[in-house]
XYZ file of C-alpha atoms in Angstrom:
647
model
C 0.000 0.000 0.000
C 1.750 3.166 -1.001
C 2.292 6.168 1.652
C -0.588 8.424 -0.231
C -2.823 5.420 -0.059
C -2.283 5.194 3.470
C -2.434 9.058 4.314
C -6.113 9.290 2.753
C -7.361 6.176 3.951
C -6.426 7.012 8.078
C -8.753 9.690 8.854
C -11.485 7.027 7.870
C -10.254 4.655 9.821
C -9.475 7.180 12.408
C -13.436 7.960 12.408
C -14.796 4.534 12.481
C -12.183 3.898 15.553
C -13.219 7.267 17.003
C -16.999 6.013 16.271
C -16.803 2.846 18.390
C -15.254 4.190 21.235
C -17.891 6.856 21.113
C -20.541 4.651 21.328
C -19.043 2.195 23.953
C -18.474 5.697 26.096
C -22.337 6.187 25.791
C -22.962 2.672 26.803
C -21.109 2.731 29.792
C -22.543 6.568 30.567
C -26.323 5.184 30.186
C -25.270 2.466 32.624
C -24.241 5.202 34.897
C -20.679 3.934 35.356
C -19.004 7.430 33.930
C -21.982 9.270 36.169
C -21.255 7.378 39.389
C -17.604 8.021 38.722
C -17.461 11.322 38.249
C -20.061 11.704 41.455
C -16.900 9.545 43.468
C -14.278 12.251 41.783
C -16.881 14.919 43.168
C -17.715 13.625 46.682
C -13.521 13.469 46.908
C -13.302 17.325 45.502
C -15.784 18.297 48.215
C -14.035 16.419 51.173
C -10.675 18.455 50.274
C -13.099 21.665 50.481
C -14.937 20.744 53.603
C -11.137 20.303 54.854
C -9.806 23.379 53.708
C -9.322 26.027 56.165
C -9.785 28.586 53.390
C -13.488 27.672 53.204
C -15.842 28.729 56.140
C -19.713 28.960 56.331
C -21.147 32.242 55.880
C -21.010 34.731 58.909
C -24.594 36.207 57.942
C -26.296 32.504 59.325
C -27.088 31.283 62.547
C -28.248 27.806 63.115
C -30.856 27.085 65.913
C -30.910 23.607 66.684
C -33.522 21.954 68.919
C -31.826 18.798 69.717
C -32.103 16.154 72.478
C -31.132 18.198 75.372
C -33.154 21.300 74.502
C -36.525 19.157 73.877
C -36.030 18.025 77.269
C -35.104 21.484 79.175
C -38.220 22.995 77.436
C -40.987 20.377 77.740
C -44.196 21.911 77.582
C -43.249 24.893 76.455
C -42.850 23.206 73.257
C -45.977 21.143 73.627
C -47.863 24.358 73.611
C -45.645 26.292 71.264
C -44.919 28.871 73.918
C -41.009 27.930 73.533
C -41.558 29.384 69.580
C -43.601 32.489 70.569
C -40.625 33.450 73.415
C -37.824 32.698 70.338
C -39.457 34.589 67.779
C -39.622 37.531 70.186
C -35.499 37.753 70.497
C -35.108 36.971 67.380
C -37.079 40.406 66.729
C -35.137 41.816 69.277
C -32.096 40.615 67.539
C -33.141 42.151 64.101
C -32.497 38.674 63.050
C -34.771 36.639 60.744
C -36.279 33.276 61.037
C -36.158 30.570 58.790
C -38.538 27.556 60.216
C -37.914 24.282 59.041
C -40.339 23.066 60.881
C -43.945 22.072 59.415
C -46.729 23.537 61.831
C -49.301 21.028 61.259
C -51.216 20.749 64.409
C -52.972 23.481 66.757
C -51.106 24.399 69.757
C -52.389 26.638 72.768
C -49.861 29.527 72.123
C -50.393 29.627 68.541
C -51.936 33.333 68.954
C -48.622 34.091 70.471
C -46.280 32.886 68.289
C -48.332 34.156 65.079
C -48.582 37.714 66.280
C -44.699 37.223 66.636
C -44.563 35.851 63.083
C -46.929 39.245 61.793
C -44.346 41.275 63.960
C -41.433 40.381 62.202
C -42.619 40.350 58.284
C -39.870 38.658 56.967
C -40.105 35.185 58.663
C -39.905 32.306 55.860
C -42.036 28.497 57.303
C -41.341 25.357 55.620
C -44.229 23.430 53.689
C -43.594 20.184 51.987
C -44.214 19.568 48.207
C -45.953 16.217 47.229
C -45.477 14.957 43.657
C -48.148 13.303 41.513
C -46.426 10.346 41.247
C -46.124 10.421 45.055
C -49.849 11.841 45.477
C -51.449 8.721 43.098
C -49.902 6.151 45.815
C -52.436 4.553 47.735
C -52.203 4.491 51.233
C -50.865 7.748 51.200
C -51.698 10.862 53.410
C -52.157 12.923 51.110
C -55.401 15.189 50.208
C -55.992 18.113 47.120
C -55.753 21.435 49.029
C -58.854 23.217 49.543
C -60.518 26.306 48.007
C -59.453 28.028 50.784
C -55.547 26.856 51.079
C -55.602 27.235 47.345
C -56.392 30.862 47.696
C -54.061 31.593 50.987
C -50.642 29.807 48.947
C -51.596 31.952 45.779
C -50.124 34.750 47.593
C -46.958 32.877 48.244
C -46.245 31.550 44.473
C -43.826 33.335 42.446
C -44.104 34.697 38.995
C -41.033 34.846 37.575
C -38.915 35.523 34.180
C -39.024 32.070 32.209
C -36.735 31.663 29.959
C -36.373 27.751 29.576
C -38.876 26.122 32.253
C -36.553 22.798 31.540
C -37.847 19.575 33.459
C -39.126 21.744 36.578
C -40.878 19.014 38.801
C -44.610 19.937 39.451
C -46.318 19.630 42.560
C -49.687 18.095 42.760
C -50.141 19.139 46.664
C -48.663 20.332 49.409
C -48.418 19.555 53.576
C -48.891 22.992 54.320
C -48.152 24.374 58.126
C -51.716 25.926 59.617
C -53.570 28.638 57.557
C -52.985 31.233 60.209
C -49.422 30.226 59.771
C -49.501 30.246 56.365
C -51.565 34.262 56.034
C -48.755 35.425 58.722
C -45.780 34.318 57.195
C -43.980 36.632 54.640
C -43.050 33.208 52.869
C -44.143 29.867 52.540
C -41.579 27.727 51.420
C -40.241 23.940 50.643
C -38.003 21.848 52.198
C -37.866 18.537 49.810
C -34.424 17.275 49.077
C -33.735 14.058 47.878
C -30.203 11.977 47.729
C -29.046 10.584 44.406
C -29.467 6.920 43.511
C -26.891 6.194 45.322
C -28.106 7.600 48.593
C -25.853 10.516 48.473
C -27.242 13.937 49.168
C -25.424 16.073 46.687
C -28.087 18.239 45.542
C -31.225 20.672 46.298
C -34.192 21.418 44.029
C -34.806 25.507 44.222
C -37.971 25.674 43.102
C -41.437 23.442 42.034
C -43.988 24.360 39.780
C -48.068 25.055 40.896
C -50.740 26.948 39.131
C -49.242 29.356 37.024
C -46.183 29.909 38.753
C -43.682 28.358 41.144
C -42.721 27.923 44.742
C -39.537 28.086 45.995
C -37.223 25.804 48.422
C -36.384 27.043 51.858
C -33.232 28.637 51.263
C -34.162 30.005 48.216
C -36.850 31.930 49.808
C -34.719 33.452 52.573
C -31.982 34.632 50.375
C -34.264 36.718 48.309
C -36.296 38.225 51.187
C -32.397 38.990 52.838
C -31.728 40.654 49.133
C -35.396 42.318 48.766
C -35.223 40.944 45.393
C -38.440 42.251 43.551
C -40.053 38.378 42.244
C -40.858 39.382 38.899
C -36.773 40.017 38.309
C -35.932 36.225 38.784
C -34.867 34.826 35.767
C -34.852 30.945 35.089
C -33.383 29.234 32.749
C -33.125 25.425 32.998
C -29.765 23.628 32.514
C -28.448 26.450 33.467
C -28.739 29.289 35.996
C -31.381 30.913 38.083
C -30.491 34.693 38.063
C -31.313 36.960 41.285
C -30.516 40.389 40.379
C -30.111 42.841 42.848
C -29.120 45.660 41.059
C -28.576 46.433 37.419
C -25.247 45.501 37.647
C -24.801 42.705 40.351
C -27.014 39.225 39.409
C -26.429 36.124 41.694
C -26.422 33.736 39.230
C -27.209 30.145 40.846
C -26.243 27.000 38.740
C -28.628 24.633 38.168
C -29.607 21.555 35.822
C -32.778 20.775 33.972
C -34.875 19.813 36.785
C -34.079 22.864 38.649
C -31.260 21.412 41.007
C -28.303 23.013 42.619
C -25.523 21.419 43.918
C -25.030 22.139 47.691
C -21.536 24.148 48.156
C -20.836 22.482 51.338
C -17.939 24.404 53.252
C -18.001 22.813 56.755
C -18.364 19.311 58.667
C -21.728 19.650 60.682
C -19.725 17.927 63.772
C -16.905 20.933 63.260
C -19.366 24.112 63.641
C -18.875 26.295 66.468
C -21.652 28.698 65.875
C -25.003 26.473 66.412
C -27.104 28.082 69.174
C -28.988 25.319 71.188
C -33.171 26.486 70.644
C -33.847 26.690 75.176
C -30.967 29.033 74.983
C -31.841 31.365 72.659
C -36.084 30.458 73.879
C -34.258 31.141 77.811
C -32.198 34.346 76.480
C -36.178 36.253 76.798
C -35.890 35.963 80.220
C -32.027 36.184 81.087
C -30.915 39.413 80.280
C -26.868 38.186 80.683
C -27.950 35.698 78.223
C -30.066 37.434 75.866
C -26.911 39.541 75.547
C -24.761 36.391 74.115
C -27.426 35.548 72.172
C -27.960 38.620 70.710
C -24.011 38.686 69.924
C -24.553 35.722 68.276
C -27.951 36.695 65.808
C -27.774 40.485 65.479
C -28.801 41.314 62.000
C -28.178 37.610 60.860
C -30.745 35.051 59.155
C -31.860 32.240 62.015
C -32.343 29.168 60.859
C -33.972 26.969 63.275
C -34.703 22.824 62.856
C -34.748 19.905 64.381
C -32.179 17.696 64.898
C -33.128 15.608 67.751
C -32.401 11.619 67.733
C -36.024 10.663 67.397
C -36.366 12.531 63.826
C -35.536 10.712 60.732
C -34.393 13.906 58.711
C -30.663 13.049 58.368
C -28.540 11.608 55.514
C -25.099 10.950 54.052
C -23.018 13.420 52.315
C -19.975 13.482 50.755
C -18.167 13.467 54.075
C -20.298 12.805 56.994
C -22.639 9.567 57.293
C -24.674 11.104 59.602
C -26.033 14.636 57.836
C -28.926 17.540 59.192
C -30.822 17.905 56.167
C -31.723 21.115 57.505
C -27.849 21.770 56.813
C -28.292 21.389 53.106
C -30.675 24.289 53.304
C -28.199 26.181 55.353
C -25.205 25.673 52.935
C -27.210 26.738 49.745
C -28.651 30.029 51.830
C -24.899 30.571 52.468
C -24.136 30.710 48.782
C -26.576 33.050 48.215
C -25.929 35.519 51.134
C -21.633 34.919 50.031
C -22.659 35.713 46.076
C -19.492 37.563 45.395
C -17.189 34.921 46.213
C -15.956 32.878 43.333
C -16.517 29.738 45.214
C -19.868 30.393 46.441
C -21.881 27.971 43.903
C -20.831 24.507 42.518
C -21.169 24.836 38.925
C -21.294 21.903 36.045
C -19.797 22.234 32.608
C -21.278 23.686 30.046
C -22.431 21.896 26.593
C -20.075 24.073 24.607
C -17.136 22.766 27.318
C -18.129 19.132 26.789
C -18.026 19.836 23.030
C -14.691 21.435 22.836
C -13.210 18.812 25.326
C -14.248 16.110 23.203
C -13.233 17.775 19.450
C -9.696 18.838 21.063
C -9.394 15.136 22.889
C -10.144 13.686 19.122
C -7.355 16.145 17.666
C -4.759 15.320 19.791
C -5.392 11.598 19.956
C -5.897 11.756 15.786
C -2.423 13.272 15.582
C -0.164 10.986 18.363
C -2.040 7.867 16.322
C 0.288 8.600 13.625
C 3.459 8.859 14.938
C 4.852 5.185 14.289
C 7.450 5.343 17.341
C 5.079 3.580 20.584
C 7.463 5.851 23.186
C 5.934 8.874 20.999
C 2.250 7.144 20.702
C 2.335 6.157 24.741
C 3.593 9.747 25.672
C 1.135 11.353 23.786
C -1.685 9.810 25.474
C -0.357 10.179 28.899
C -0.169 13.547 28.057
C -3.640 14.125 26.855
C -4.594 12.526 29.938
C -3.002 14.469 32.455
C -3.455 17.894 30.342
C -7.151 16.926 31.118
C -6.113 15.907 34.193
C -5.457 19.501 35.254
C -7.588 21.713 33.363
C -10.324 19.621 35.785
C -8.275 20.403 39.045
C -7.783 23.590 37.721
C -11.267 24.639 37.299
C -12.797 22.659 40.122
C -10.012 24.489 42.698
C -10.068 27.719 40.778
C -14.068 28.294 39.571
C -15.541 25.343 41.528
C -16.309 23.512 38.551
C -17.876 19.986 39.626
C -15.390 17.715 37.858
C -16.731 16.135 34.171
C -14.229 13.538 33.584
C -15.448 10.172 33.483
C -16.421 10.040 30.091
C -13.674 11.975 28.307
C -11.174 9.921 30.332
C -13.305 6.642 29.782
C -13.489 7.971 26.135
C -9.237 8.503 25.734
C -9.035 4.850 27.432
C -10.682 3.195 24.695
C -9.299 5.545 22.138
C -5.587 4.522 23.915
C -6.760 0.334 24.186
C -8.228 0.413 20.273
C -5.027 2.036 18.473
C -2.844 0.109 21.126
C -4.782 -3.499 20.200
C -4.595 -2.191 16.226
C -0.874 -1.590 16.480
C -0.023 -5.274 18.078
C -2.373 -6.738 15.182
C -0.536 -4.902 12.592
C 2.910 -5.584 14.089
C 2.077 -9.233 14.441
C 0.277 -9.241 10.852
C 3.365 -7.583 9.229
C 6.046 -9.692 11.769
C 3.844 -12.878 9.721
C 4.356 -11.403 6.535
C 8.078 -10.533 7.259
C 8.607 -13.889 8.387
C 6.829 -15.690 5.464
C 8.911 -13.475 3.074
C 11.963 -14.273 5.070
C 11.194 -17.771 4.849
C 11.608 -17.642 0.919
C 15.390 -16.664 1.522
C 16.451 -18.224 4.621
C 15.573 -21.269 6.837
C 13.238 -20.861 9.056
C 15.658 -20.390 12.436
C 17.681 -17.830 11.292
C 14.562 -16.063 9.994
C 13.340 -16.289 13.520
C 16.481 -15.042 14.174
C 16.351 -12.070 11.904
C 12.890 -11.316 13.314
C 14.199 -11.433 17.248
C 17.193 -9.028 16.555
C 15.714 -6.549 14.343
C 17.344 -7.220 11.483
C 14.606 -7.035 9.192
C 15.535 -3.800 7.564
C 18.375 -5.433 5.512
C 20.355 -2.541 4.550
C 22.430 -3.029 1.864
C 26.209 -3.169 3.033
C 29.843 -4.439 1.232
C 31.076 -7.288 2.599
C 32.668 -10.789 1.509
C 30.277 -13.790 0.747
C 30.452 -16.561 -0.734
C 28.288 -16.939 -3.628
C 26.522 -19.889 -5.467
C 25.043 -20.150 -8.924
C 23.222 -23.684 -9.876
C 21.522 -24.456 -13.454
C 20.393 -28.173 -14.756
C 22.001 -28.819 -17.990
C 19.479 -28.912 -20.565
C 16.681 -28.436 -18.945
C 15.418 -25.787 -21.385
C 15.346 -28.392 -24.033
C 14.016 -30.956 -21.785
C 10.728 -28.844 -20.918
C 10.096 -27.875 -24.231
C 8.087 -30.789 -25.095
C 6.765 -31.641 -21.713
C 3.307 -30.988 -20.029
C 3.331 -27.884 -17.758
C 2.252 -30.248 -14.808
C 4.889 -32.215 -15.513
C 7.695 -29.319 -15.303
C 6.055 -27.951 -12.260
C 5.562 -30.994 -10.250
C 9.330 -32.042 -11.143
C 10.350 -28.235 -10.589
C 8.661 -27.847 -7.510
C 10.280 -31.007 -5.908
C 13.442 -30.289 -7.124
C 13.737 -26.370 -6.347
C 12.640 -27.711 -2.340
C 15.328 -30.119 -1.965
C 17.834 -27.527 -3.093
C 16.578 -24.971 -0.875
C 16.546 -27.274 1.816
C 19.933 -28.154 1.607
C 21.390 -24.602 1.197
C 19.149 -23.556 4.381
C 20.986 -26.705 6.444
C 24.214 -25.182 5.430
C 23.224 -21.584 6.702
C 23.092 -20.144 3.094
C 20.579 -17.502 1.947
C 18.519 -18.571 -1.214
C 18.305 -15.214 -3.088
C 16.290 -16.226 -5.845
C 15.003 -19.113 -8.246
C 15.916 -18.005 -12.152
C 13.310 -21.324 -13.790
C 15.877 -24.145 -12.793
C 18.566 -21.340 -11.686
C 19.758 -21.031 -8.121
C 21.296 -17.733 -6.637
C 22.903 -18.288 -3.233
C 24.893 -17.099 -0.855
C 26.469 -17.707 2.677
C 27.711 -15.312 4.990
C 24.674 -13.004 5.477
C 22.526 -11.503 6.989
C 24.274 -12.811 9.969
C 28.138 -13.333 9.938
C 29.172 -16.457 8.988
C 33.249 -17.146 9.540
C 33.382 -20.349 7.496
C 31.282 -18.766 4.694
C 33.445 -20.745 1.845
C 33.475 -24.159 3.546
C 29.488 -24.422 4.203
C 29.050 -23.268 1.020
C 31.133 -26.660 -0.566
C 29.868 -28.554 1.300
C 26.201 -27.398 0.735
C 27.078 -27.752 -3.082
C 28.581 -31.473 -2.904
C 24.955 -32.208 -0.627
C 23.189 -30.586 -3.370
C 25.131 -33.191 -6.518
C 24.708 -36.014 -4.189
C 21.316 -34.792 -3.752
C 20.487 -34.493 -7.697
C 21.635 -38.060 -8.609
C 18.721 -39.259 -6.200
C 15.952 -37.465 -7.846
C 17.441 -38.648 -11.299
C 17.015 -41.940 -10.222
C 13.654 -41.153 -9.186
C 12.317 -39.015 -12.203
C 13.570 -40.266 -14.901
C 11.343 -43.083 -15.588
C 8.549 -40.302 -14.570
C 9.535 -37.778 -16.674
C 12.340 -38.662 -18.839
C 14.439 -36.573 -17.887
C 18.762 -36.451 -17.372
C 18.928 -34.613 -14.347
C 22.127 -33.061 -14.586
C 23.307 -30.332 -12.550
C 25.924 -27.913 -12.901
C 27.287 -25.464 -9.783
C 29.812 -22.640 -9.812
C 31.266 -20.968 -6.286
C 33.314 -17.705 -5.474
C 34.203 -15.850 -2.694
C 34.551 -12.275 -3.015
C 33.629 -8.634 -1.903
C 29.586 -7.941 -2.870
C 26.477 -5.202 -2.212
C 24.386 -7.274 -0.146
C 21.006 -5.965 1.321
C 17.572 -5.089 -0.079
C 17.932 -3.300 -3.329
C 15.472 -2.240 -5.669
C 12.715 0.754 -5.931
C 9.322 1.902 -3.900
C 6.875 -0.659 -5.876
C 9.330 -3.059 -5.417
C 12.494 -4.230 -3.666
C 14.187 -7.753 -3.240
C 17.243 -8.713 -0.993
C 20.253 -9.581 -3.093
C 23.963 -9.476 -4.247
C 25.671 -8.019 -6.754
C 29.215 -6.711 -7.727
C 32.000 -8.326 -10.007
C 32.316 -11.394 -7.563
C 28.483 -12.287 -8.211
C 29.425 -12.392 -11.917
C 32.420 -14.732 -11.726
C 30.686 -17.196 -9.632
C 28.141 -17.097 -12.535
C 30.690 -17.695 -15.430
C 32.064 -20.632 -12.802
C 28.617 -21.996 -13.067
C 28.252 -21.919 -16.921
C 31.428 -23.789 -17.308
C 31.537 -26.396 -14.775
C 31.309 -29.976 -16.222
C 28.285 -31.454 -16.141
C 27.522 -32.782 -12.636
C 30.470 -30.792 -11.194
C 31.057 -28.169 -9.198
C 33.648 -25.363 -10.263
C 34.803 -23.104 -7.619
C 37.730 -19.877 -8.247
C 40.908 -19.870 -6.555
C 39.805 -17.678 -3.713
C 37.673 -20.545 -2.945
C 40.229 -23.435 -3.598
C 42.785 -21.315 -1.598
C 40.350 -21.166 1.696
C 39.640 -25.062 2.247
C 42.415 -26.816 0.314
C 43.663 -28.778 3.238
C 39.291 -29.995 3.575
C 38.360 -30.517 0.273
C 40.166 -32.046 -2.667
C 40.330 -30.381 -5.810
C 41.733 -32.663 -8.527
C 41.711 -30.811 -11.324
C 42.099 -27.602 -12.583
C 40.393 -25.481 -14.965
C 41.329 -22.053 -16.452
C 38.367 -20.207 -17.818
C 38.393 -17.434 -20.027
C 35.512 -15.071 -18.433
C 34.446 -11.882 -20.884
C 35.555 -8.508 -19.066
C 38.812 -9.927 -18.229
C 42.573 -9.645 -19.521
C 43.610 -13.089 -18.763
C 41.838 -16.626 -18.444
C 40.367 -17.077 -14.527
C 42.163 -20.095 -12.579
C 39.386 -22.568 -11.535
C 39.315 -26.161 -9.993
C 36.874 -28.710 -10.208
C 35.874 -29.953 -6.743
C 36.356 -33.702 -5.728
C 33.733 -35.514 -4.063
């Protein structure tokens, strides 16, 4: 295949290679291997930032936790929701607003109390809980269609807001709603659903749900804006990716978010490792302690409260990235932080963008197209391991730098099977072509030293002067012979004949350069040095007479035939190597010496072997030579000196 042939024809091949792996990186993404490893690369990205002491939780929150020891200081005054009424009032006192995640289903004796605190305050957001259709269709399930009348009081809480791309948006078909008295005082009614990936990770909140014409927004959501005053009718959505608060012409707090609306939660600290939680009797006991309502006030002035439950008897915990044991209430916490820190670049955890993933993958199939054809594997090997850890870092790089959630998986899954295809093609062709070498090989030399020739390298062959000893063969008439003979019966005779020769050159360690019709071309002492060059060659040539009168014996009565051979020897200085041009090339000898060994054939008797003087001079004392022979040889002054070898 010539080099043209094989520069248009890559780039196909390049593209059906390119294709597979393609499609085998989809396969394995649909599976959800890529997806759960890139959540494992994540989850260890957001370990090292939970660990960093760079990262801290915003100083504009304060957590109010009502855990084991504070449901048991308070007692009733929880029963009767007395405990809330008293903690609303410092938190008004504290100019500090509340952010229930609580869900007030049930009357309570101090309700009057703690909802003219609620009215006081005007800003106070109170959890409701959205309830799917899918969910709502599920028998056995608590769940009822709201009435005219909470219809008409949640109306007032539903936001109408700039669509853009509504996306996958989940819609809501209910809603556990706290009290309606609750529900008229608050300034915002808002959700707390969260759900972990499939793996039971929680990595993620939803920021708002769709109802009637417009939406409702998560719990932390809903606080940030009220903290901003951001007008309602200013939010922009657009699905896949943002959710723009603007709170001024020129500052937007653009919140990343996929299709269905979610956000990953920028965690910043380990829920065991916060200092500034506020147990709920303390800041419910601070009403009536003035020393305390002092710390407490330290501790909330001018901040947003956020008050939950986190006793051992509730069930609203999960895992995260780095703690088994997580407040959901803290997921809230960590997304009303990003809001409230907008203007730090870390604030959100964004994803990569299509036009990213597109650039990643057309640059990925550049550089892997051009390392494919470099022929050297160091080169091919070095390129890919470059690719790879180029990648490598631009993800590091943009996950430490921009908090880019790593996409890696499938590029990297993607360069793997680009690496394993070309890798696995390369040891076919090498093994295809070591085949071919070795079956051409075979044609010159036996098959050891061509497994030989293969093992050191020497397949190139390039052509070099050195001193062989050549060997020309012919059958004496053989021209005549076949002139009147079927063609199966030359061939089959040929065919035996040629073998046996060949066979008995290879056990000698000669080289079988070519077959001229009943012409042999021989030579010993390449492509591996040969000391005795001269003497293997005799002796090869006597094997090769004794050799003949056997198949006369045998083919004669076959084919009628006088098989007759006549051989000619020299040793001399030759070009030896593959010679020839770009469509084709064959490994050979020539020079003067190549010549006179074929004159020495010509005019050796007739089943005898005629060797020069060089020759005769190298093994007299193993090889008799009885006779000689001088030979007059066209290109030369004076007649050659030749002797007839004895055997």
């Amino acid at each position: 295949m010539s080099e043209r042939f094989r520069f248009v024809i890559k780039p196909f091949y390049f593209i059906i290679i390119f294709s597979v792996c393609i499609l085998l990186t989809v396969f394995f993404n649909i599976a959800g291997l890529t997806g759960s490893w890139d959540k494992n690369i994540y989850d260890a990205c957001i370990r090292t930032r939970v660990s960093s002491p760079l990262i801290s939780k915003s100083p504009f929150i304060a957590t109010i936790d009502l855990n084991d020891a504070s449901i048991e200081i308070l007692g009733g005054q929880l029963d009767t929701r007395r405990a809330f009424a008293d903690i609303m009032e410092v938190l008004n006192e504290s100019n500090a607003s509340a952010v229930y995640d609580f869900l007030f289903w049930f009357e309570k004796t101090e309700d009057g109390a703690f909802v003219n605190a609620i009215e006081s305050a005007g800003n106070t957001v109170v959890a409701a809980l959205a309830v799917s259709e899918e969910l709502f269709n599920q028998p056995n399930m608590p769940y009822n269609e709201l009435t005219n009348e909470e219809s008409l009081s949640l109306k007032r809480h539903v936001w109408n807001i700039n669509v853009i791309n509504g996306g996958k948006i989940p819609q809501a078909k209910s809603f556990l709603l706290p009290l309606p008295y609750i529900v008229e005082a608050a300034a915002q009614i808002a959700l707390i659903n969260v759900e972990p990936d499939n793996d039971g990770i929680y990595r993620r909140v939803p920021l708002l749900y769709k109802w009637d014409d417009g939406f409702l927004p998560t719990l932390s959501l809903a606080a940030g804006v009220l903290y901003w005053g951001i007008p309602i009718e200013t939010i922009e959505l657009k699905a896949g990716e943002y959710l723009a608060l603007p709170l001024s012409e020129t500052e937007v707090i653009r919140i990343p978010i996929d299709e269905y609306g979610n956000t990953l939660v920028p965690f910043t600290e380990n829920w065991a490792d916060q200092q500034a939680r506020i147990p709920f009797y303390k800041a419910v006991n601070a009403k009536y302690d003035y020393d305390l309502f002092d710390e407490v006030f330290s501790s909330l002035n001018g901040k947003i409260a956020l008050l939950a439950e986190i006793s051992t008897s509730q069930k609203d915990f999960g895992p995260t990235a780095f703690e088994k044991l997580y407040p959901l209430s803290g997921l809230h916490a960590e997304i009303l932080g990003g809001i409230l820190d907008f203007s730090i670049e870390k604030a959100f955890v964004g994803s990569s963008s299509l036009r990213y993933k597109i650039i990643v993958l057309l640059l990925l199939a550049g550089l892997v197209f051009l390392f494919i054809h470099f022929k050297k594997d160091v080169i091919f090997h070095l390129g890919f391991l470059f690719v790879f850890i180029g990648f490598s870092f631009v993800t590091a790089l943009r996950w430490e730098c921009f908090a880019i959630a790593p996409w890696f998986s499938f590029p990297a899954v993607l360069l793997f099977l680009l690496w394993i295809g070309e890798f696995l093609n390369r040891l076919f062709i090498r093994y295809r072509d070591q085949l071919l070498m070795q079956n051409a090989l075979s044609r010159y030399f036996p098959r050891a030293l061509s497994q030989r020739i293969m093992h050191e390298g020497k397949t190139d062959l390039k052509p070099a002067y050195k001193e062989l000893t050549v060997l020309f063969s012919d059958i004496a008439g053989f021209t005549k012979w076949s002139s009147d003979k079927s063609p199966e019966d030359v061939h089959n005779f040929l065919n035996e004949y040629l073998e046996s020769m060949a066979e008995i050159l290879f056990a000698n360690g000669g080289t079988v350069d070519k077959f001229m019709g009943d012409g042999i071309l021989a030579f010993f002492g390449d492509p591996f040095d040969m000391p005795n060059h001269t003497e293997q060659c005799i002796k090869a040539a006597i094997a090769m007479q004794k050799k003949a009168k056997e198949l006369a014996v045998k083919w004669k009565p076959i084919v009628d035939i006088d098989l007759n051979v006549r051989v000619g020897l020299n040793t001399g200085k030759v070009i030896v190597g593959n010679l020839g041009s770009k469509t084709r090339i064959e490994y050979t000898v020539i020079g003067a010496a190549v010549n006179l060994a074929q004159r020495m054939e010509s005019n050796a008797p007739i089943g005898g072997i005629l060797v020069t003087k060089e020759v005769k001079d190298r093994v007299s004392d193993k090889f008799d030579f009885p006779q000689r022979k001088d030979v007059t040889v066209k290109g030369y002054d004076e007649s050659i000196e030749a002797y007839i070898v004895g055997f």
